Coordinates of C-alpha atoms in Angstrom, one line a residue:
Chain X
X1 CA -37.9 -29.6 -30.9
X2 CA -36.1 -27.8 -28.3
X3 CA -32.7 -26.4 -28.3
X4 CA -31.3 -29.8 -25.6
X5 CA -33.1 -32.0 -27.7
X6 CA -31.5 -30.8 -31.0
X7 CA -28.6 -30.8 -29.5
X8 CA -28.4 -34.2 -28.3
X9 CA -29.4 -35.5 -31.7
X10 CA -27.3 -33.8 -33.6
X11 CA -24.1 -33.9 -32.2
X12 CA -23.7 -37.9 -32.3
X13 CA -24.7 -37.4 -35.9
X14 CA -22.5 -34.8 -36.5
X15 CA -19.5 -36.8 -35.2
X16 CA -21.1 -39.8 -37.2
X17 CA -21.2 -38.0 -41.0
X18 CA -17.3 -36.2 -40.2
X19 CA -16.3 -39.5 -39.2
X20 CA -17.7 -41.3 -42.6
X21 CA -16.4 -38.3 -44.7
X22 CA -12.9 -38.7 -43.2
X23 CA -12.8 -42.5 -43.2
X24 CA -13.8 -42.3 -47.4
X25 CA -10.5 -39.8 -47.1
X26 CA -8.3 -41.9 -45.8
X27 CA -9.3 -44.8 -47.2
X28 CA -8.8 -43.2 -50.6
X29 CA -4.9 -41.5 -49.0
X30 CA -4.1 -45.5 -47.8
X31 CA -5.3 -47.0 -51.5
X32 CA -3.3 -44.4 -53.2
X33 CA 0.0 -44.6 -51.3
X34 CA -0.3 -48.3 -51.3
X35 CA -0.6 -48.4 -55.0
X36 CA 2.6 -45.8 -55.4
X37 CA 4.3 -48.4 -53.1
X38 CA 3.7 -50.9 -55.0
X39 CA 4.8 -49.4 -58.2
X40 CA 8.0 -47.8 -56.9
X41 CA 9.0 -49.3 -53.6
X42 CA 12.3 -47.4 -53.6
X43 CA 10.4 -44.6 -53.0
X44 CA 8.4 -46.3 -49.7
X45 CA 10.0 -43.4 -47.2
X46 CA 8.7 -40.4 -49.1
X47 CA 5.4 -42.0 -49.8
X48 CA 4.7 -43.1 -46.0
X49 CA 6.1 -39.4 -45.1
X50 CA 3.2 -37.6 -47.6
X51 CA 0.6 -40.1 -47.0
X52 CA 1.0 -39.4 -42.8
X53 CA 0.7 -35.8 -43.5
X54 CA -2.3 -36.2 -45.5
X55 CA -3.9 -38.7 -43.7
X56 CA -3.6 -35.7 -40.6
X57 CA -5.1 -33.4 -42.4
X58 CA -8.0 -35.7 -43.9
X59 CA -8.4 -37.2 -40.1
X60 CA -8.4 -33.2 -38.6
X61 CA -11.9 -32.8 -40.0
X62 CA -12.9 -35.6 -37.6
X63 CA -11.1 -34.2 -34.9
X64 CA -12.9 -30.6 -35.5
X65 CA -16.5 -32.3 -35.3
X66 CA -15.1 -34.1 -32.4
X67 CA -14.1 -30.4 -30.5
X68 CA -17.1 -29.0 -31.8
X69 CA -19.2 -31.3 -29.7
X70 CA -17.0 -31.0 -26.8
X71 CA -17.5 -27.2 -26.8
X72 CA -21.3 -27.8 -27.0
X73 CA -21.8 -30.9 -25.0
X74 CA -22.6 -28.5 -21.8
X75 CA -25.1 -26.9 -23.2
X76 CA -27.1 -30.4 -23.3
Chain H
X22 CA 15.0 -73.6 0.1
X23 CA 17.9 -71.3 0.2
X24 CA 18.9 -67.6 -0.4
X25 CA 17.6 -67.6 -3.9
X26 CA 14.2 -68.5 -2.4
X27 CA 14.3 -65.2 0.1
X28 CA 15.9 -63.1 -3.3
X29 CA 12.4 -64.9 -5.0
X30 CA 10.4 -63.8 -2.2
X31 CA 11.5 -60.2 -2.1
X32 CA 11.1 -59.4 -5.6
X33 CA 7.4 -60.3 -5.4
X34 CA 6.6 -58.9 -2.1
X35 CA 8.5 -55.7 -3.5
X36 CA 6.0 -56.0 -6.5
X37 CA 3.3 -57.3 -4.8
X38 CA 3.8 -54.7 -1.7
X39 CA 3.9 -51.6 -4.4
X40 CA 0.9 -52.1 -6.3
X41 CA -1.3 -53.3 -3.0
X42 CA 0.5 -50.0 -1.6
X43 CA -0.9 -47.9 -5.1
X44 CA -4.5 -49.0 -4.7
X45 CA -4.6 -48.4 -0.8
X46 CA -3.6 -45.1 -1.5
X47 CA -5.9 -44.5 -4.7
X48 CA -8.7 -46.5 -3.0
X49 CA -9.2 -45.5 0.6
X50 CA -6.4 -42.6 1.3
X51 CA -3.0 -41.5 0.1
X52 CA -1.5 -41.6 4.0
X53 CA -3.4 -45.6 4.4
X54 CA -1.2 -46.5 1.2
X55 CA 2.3 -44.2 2.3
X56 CA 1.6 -46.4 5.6
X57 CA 1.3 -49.6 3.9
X58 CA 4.3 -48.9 1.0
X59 CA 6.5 -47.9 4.7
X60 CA 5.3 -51.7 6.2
X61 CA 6.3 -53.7 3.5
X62 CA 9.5 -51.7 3.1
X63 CA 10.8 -52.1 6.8
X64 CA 9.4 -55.7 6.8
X65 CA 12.0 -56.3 3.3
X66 CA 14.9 -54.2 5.0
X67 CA 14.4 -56.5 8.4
X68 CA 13.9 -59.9 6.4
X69 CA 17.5 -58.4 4.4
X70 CA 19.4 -57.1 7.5
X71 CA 18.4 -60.8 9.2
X72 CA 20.2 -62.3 5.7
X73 CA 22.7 -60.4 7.1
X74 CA 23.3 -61.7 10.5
X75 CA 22.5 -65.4 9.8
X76 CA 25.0 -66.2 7.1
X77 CA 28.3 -64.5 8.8
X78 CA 26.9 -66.6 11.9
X79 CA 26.5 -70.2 10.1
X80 CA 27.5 -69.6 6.5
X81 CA 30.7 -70.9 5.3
X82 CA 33.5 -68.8 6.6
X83 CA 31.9 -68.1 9.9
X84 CA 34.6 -66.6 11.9
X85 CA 36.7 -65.2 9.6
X86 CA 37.2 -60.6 10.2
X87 CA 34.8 -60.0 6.8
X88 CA 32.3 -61.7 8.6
X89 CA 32.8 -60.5 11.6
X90 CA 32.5 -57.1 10.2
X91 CA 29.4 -57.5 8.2
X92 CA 27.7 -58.8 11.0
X93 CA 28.6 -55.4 13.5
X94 CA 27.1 -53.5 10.5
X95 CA 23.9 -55.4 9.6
X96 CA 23.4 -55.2 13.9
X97 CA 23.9 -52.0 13.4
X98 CA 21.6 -51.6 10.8
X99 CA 18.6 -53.6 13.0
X100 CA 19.4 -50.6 15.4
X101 CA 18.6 -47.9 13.4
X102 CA 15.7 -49.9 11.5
X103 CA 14.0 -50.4 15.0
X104 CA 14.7 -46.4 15.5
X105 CA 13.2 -45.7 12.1
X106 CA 10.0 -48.4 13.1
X107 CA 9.5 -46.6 16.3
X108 CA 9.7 -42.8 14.1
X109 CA 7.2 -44.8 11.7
X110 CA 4.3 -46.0 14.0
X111 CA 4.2 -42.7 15.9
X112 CA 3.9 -41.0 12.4
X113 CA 1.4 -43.3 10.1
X114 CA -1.4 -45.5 10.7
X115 CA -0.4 -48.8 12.7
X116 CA -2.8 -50.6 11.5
X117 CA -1.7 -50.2 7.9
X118 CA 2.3 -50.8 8.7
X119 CA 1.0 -53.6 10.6
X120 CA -0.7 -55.3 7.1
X121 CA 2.1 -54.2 5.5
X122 CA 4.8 -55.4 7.7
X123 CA 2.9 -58.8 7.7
X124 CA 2.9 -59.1 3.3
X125 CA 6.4 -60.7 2.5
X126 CA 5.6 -62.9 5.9
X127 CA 2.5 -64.2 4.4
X128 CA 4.5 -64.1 0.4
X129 CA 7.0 -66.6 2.0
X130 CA 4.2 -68.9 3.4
X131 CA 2.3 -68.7 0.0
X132 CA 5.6 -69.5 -1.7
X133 CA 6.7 -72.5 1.0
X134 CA 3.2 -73.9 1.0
X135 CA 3.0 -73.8 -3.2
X136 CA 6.5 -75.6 -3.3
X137 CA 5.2 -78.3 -0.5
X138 CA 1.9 -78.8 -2.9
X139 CA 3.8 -78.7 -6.4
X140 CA 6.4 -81.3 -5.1
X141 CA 3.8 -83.3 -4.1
X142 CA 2.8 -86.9 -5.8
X143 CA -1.5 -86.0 -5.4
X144 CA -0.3 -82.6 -7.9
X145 CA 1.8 -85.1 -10.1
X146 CA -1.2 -87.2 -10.5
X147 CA -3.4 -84.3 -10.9
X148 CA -1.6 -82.6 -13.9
X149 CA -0.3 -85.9 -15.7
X150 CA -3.8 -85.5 -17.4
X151 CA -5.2 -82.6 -19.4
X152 CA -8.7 -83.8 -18.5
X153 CA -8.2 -83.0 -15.1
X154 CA -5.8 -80.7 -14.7
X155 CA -8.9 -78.6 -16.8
X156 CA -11.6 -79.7 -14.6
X157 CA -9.6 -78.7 -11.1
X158 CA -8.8 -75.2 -12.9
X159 CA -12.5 -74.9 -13.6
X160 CA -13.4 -75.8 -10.2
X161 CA -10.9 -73.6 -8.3
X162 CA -12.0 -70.6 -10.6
X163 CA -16.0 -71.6 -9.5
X164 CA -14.8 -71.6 -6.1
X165 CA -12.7 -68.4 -6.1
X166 CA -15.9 -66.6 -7.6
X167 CA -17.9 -67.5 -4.9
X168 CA -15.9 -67.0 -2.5
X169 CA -14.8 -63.5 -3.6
X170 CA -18.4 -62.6 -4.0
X171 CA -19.1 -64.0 -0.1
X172 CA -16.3 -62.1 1.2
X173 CA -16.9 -59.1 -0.5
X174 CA -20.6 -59.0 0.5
X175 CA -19.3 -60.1 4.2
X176 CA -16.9 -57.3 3.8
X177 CA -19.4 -55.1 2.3
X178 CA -21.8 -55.1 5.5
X179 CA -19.4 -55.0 8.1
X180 CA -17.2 -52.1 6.0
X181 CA -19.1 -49.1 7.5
X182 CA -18.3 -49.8 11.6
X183 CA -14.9 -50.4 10.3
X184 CA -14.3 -47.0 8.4
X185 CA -16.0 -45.0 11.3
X186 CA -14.3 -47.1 14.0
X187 CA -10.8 -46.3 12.2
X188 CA -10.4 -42.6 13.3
X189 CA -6.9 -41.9 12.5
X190 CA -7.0 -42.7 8.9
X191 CA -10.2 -40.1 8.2
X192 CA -9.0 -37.8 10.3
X193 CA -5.7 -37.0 8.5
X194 CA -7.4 -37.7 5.0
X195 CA -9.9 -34.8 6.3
X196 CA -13.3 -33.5 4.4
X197 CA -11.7 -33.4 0.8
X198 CA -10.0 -37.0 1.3
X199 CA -13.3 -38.5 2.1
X200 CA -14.9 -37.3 -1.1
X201 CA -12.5 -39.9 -2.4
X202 CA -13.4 -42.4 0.2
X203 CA -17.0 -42.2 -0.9
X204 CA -16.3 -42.2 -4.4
X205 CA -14.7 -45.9 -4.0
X206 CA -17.7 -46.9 -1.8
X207 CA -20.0 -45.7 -4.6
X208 CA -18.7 -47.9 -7.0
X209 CA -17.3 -45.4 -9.5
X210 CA -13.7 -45.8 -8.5
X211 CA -11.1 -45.6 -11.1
X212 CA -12.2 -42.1 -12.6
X213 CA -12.6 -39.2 -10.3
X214 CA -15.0 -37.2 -12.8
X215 CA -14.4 -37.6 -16.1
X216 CA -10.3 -38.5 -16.1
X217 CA -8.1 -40.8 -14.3
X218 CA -7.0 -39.7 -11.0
X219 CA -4.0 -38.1 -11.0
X220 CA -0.8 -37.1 -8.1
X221 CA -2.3 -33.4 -8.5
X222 CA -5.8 -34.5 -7.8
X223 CA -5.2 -36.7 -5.3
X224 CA -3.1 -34.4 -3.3
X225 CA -5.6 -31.2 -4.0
X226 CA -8.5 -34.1 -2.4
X227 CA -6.6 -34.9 0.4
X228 CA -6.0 -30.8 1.4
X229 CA -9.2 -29.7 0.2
X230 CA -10.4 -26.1 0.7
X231 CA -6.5 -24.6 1.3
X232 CA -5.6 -22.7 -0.9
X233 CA -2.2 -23.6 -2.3
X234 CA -4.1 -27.0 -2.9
X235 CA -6.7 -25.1 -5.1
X236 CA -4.1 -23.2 -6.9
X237 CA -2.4 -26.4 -7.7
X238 CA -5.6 -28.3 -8.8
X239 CA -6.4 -25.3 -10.9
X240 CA -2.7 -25.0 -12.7
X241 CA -2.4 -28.8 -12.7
X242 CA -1.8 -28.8 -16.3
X243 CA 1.0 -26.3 -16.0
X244 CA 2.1 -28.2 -13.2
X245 CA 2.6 -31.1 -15.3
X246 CA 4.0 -29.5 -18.3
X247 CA 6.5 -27.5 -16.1
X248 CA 7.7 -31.0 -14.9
X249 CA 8.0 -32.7 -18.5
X250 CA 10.3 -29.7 -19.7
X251 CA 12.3 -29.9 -16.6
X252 CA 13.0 -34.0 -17.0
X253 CA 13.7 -33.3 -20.9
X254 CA 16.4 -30.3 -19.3
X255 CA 17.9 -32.8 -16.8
X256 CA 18.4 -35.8 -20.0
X257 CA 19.5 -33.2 -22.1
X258 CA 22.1 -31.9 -19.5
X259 CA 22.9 -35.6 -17.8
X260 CA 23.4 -36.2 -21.8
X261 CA 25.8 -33.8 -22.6
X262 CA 27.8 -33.0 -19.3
X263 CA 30.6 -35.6 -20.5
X264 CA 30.5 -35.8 -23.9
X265 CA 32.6 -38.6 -25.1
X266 CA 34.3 -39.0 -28.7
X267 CA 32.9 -42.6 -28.5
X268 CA 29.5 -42.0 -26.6
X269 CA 28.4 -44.6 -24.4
X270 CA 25.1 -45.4 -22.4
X271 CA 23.0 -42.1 -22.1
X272 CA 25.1 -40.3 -24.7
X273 CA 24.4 -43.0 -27.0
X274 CA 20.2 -42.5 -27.0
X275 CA 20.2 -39.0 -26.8
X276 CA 22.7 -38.7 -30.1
X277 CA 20.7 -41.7 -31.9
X278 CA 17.7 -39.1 -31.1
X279 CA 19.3 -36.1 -32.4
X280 CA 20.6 -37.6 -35.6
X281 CA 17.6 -39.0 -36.7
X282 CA 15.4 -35.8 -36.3
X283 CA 17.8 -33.8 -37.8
X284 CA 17.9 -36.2 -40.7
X285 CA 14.3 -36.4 -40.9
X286 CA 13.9 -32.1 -40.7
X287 CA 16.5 -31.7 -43.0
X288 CA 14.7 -34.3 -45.5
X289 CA 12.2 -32.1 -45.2
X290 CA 13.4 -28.5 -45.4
X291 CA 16.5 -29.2 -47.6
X292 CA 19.7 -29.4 -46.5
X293 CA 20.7 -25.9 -46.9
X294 CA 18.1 -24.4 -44.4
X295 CA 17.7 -27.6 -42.8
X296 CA 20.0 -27.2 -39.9
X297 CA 19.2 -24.1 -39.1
X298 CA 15.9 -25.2 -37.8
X299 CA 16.5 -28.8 -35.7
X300 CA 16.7 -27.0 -33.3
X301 CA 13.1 -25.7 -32.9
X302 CA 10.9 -28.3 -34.6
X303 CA 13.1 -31.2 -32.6
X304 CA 12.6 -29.8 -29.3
X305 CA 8.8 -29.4 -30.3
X306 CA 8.8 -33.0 -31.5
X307 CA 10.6 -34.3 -28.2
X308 CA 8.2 -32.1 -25.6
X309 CA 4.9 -33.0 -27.5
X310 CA 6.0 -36.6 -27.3
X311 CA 7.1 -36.4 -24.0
X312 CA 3.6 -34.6 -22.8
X313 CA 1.7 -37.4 -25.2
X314 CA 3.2 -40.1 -23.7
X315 CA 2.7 -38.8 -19.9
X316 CA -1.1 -39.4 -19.5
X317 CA 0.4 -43.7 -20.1
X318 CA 2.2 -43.5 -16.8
X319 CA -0.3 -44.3 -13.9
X320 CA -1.3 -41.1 -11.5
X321 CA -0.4 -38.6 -14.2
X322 CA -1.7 -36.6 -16.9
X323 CA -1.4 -35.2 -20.6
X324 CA -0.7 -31.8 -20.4
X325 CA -2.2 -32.3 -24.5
X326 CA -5.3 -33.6 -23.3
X327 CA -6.0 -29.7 -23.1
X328 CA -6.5 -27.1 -25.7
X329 CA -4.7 -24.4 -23.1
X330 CA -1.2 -26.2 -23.8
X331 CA -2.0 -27.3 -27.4
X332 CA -2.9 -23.3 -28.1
X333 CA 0.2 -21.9 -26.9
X334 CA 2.3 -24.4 -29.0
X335 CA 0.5 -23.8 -32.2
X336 CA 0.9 -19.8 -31.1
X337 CA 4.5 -20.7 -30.8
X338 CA 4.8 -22.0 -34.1
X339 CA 2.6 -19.1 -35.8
X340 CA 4.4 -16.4 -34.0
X341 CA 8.0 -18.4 -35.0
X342 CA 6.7 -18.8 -38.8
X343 CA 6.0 -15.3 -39.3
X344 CA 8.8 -14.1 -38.1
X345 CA 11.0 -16.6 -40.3
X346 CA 9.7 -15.2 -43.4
X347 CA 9.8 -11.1 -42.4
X348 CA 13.2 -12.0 -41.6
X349 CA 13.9 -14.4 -44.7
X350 CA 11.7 -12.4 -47.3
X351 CA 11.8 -8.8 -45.7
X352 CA 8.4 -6.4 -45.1
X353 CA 8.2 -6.1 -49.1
X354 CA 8.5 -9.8 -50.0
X355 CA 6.7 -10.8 -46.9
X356 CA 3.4 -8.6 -48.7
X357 CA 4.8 -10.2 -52.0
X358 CA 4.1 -14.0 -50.6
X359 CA 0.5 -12.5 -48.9
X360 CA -0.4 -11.2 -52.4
X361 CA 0.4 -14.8 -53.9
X362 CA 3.8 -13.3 -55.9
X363 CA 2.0 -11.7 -58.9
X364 CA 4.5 -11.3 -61.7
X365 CA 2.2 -10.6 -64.7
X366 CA -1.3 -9.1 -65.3
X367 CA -3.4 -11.5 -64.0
X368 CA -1.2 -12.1 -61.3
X369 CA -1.8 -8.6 -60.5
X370 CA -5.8 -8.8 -61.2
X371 CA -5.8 -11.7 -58.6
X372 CA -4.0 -10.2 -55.6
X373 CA -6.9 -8.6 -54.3
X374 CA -8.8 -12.4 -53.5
X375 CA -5.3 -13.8 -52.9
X376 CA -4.8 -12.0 -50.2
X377 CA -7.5 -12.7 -47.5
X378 CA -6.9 -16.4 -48.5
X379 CA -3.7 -16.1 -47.5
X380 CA -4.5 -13.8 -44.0
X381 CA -6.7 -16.9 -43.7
X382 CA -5.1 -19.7 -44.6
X383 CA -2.1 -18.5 -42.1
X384 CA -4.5 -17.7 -39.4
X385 CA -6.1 -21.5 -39.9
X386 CA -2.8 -23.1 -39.5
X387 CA -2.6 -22.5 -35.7
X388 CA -6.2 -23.4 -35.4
X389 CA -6.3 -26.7 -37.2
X390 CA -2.5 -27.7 -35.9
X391 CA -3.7 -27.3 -31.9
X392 CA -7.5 -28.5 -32.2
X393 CA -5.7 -31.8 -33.9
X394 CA -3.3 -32.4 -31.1
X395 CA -5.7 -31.7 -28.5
X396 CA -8.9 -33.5 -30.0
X397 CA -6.5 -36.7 -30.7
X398 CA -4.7 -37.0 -27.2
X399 CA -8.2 -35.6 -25.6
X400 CA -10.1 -38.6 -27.5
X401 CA -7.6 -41.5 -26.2
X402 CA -7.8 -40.5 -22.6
X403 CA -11.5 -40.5 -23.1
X404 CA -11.5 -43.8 -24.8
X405 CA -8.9 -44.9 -21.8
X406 CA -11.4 -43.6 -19.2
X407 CA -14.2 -44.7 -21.2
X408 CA -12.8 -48.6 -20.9
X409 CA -11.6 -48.6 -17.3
X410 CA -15.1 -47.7 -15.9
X411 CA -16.2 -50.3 -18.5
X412 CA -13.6 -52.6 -16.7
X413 CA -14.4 -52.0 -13.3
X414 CA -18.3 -52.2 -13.9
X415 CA -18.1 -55.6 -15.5
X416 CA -17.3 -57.6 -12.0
X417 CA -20.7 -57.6 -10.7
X418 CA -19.4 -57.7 -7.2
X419 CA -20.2 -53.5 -6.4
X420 CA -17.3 -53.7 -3.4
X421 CA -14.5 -55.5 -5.0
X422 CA -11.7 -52.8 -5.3
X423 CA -10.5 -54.0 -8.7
X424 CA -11.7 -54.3 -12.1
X425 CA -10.8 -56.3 -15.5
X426 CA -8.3 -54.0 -17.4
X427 CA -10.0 -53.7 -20.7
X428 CA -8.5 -50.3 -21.4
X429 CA -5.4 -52.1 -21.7
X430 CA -6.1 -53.3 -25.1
X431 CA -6.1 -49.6 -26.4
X432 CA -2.3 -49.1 -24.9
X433 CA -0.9 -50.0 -28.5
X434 CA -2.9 -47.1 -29.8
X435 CA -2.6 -44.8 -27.8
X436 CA 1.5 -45.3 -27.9
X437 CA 1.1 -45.2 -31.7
X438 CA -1.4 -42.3 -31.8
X439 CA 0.9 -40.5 -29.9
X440 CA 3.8 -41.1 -31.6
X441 CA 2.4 -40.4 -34.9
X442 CA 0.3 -36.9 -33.4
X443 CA 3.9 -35.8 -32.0
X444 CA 5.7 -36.4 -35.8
X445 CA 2.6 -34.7 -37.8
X446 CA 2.7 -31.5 -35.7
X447 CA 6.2 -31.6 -36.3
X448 CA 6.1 -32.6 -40.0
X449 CA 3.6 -29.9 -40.5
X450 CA 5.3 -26.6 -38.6
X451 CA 8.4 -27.6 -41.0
X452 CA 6.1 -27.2 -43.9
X453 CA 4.5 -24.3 -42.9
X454 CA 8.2 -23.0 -42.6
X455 CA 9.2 -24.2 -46.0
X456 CA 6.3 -22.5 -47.6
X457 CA 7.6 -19.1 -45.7
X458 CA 11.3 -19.8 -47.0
X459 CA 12.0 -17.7 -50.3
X460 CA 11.2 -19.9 -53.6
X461 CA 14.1 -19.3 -55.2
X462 CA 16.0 -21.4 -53.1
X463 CA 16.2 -24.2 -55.7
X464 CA 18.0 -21.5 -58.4
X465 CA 20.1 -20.1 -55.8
X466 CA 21.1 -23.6 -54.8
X467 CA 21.8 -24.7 -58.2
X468 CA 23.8 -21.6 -58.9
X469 CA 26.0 -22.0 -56.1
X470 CA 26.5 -25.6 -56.9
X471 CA 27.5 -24.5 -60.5
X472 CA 30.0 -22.0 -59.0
X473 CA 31.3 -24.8 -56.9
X474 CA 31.9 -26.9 -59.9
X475 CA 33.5 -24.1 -62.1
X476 CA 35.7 -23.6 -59.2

């Protein structure tokens, strides 16, 4: 296997696994907040504020795999 | 059939005239859609300026010196419109002026002949019952198809005599315009490359090879970003040239703005160092919104949507961050907050792997802060541009100039995505600043409070 043709595999796939890992992420972020929401709604604007940062960070590993194969897509 | 027919009919020629104006220009060449934009625009001023001089002539209170008057000036005005017309053909493309001078014309017979038909009793009959008001929709839709596809084929064969036997119109759009030209012909229309076409691409195409054009085309993003900061200037100082004790119109947004960022910052920071930094992170929330949101409007572009501009603002924000805590912590306390504050043995024993954690995990922050900016606005455009060429390659006609605008759908989330990229960059450089500001600041707070209270 040459160096275009592991390239052209693997980047899809690499976008592909991030993406799962980060959905898992914020799917746990969303279930958690929900749930804090539900206990204590009083304390909705806090919650939402924490759960957008996280969810950033969580989503940013995404977005790396994404630039990744941006920065390597011209060597295909 | 009166006035508020011709106020009808110049509202959607006005529409009608701009976006027909838009895709001449995109489509075949910028000058073809000026020409076009100019038609239709003397054709509305003429159709108004007649307005003019009918009703003093048989209106109501014909005769009387208001009337009079108006009518001088609206024959005035047909002077200098004719003067302008004459300035006009000498200056565009006849032809187009001619097609566009001819639109609100053909928008009023469109409009008379629809209010002939829908007053008619064979329509009445027709729509009385769902069954067939469904079966003539059908069978105008069948026969629109096919007659699109006809014409465009017609259109099709006959298109290249027309574009050679044109002169004028290739011969101002030069070598670089055509690349566009071809481009449409090709099929491939509403991306130029891998984004939507832009005012700095299409005026770079149309001057190719000169060199202030490549210098433009090259700095485009700057370009752009130059322009966003300027508009934000002009708000900010339209805003606040006048300020009013009870603020009204533009006053009114830009304060709603203000107070709510600097309530959400100081929820944030706390509201004894709160203040102190609106300032900075609101400006940075309002130009990354502002640059976000810019790629939306037609013919521009997201100065975000590369990683030059989201670089220097998480640069920015590193360079700011540092600074805040030499100045808030000093050198010593500054190397105290690197080492991870040890105040006992193993505190001490730990420093040594605390400290390249730290060197890292501050020299991460501007990394992670710009790649997520860029990769989110970056990844919307795509998906934008992704779903346009989608749109235009469904029509199976290869020659219509139009497509289905899918990429529509995705406006929602590209608003909200955004929005909500704008407010996390924000939301984070206030915490990285909150993590710089000196710990004590609970203790100090409470004390002062105490002092208050003894007081």
């Amino acid at each position: 296997m040459d160096l275009h043709a592991a390239l052209s595999l693997g980047l899809p796939l690499g976008i592909g696994i991030a993406a799962i890992g980060s959905g898992i992420g914020l799917g746990l972020i969303g279930q958690g907040a929900m749930q804090a929401i539900g206990r204590q709604p009083e304390a909705t604007a806090k919650i939402q504020l924490a759960m957008i940062i996280i969810a950033a960070l969580a989503e940013a590993l995404t977005i790396y795999a994404f630039v990744t194969m941006f920065l390597l897509k011209g060597k295909i | 059939m009166g006035l508020e027919f011709l106020a009808r009919v110049r509202k959607t020629s006005t529409w009608l005239g701009g976006v027909l104006a838009l895709m001449a220009a995109t489509y075949a060449s910028p000058l073809l859609g000026l020409g076009f934009g100019a038609g239709v625009f003397w054709s509305l001023v003429n159709l108004q300026l007649l307005e003019r001089i009918v009703v003093p002539l048989f209106g109501t209170d014909r005769g009387s010196p208001g009337a009079t008057q108006k009518l001088g000036f609206a024959l005035l005005g047909m002077l200098l419109l004719f003067a302008a017309g004459a300035v006009l053909l000498s200056l565009l493309s006849p032809l187009a002026l001619l097609l566009g001078f001819l639109l609100p014309l053909a928008v009023i017979v469109l409009k008379a002949t629809s209010q002939v038909l829908l007053g008619s009793r064979a329509w009445g009959a027709l729509i009385r019952h769902p069954f067939r008001a469904a079966f003539a929709a059908v069978a105008l839709a069948v026969v629109t198809w096919f007659a699109l596809g006809a014409l465009t084929r017609a259109t099709a064969q006959h298109a290249t005599p027309t574009e050679t036997s044109a002169p004028e119109t290739h011969g101002t759009a030069a070598p670089g315009g055509s690349e566009h030209a071809t481009g449409a012909e090709e099929g491939d229309q509403e991306e130029g490359g891998q984004e939507f076409v832009n005012v700095i691409t299409l005026i770079a195409g149309a001057n190719h090879g000169k060199p202030w054009a490549d210098f433009l085309y090259h700095y485009e993003i700057l370009v752009f970003s130059l322009f966003i900061a300027l508009l934000l200037l002009l708000v900010a100082f339209l805003a606040s040239r006048n300020p009013q004790l009870i603020p009204s119109g533009l006053q009114n947004g830009v304060e709603t703005v203000v107070e709510g960022l600097t309530d959400f910052i100081t929820g944030i920071l706390g509201p004894k160092h709160g203040p102190r930094f609106v300032p900075f992170l609101g400006t940075l929330f309002l130009y990354i919104l502002s640059m976000n949101l810019f790629g939306l409007i037609p013919f521009m572009h997201s100065p975000t949507a590369s990683l030059n501009v989201t670089v220097a603002l998480a640069l920015t924000v590193f360079v700011y961050v540092q600074f805040i805590g030499f100045k808030e912590l000093g050198p010593l306390g500054w190397l105290d907050h690197m080492l991870g504050s040890p105040r006992d043995l193993t505190g001490w024993l730990l420093a040594p792997l605390m400290l390249p954690i730290h060197v890292l995990g501050e020299l991460a922050k501007p990394i992670s802060l710009s790649c997520r900016l860029f990769g989110n606005i970056f990844g919307e455009d795509m998906l934008l541009v992704a779903f346009a060429s989608l749109g235009v390659t469904m029509l199976p006609f290869q020659n219509v100039p139009f497509g289905i605008p899918i990429h529509a759908l995705f406006f929602p989330l590209a608003l909200l995505g955004s929005a909500l990229q704008a407010m996390v960059f924000t939301v984070l450089s206030s915490i990285y600043i909150l993590l710089m500001l000196p710990h004590e600041s609970h203790d100090e707070h409470g004390h002062g409070g105490d002092a208050q209270h003894a007081h």
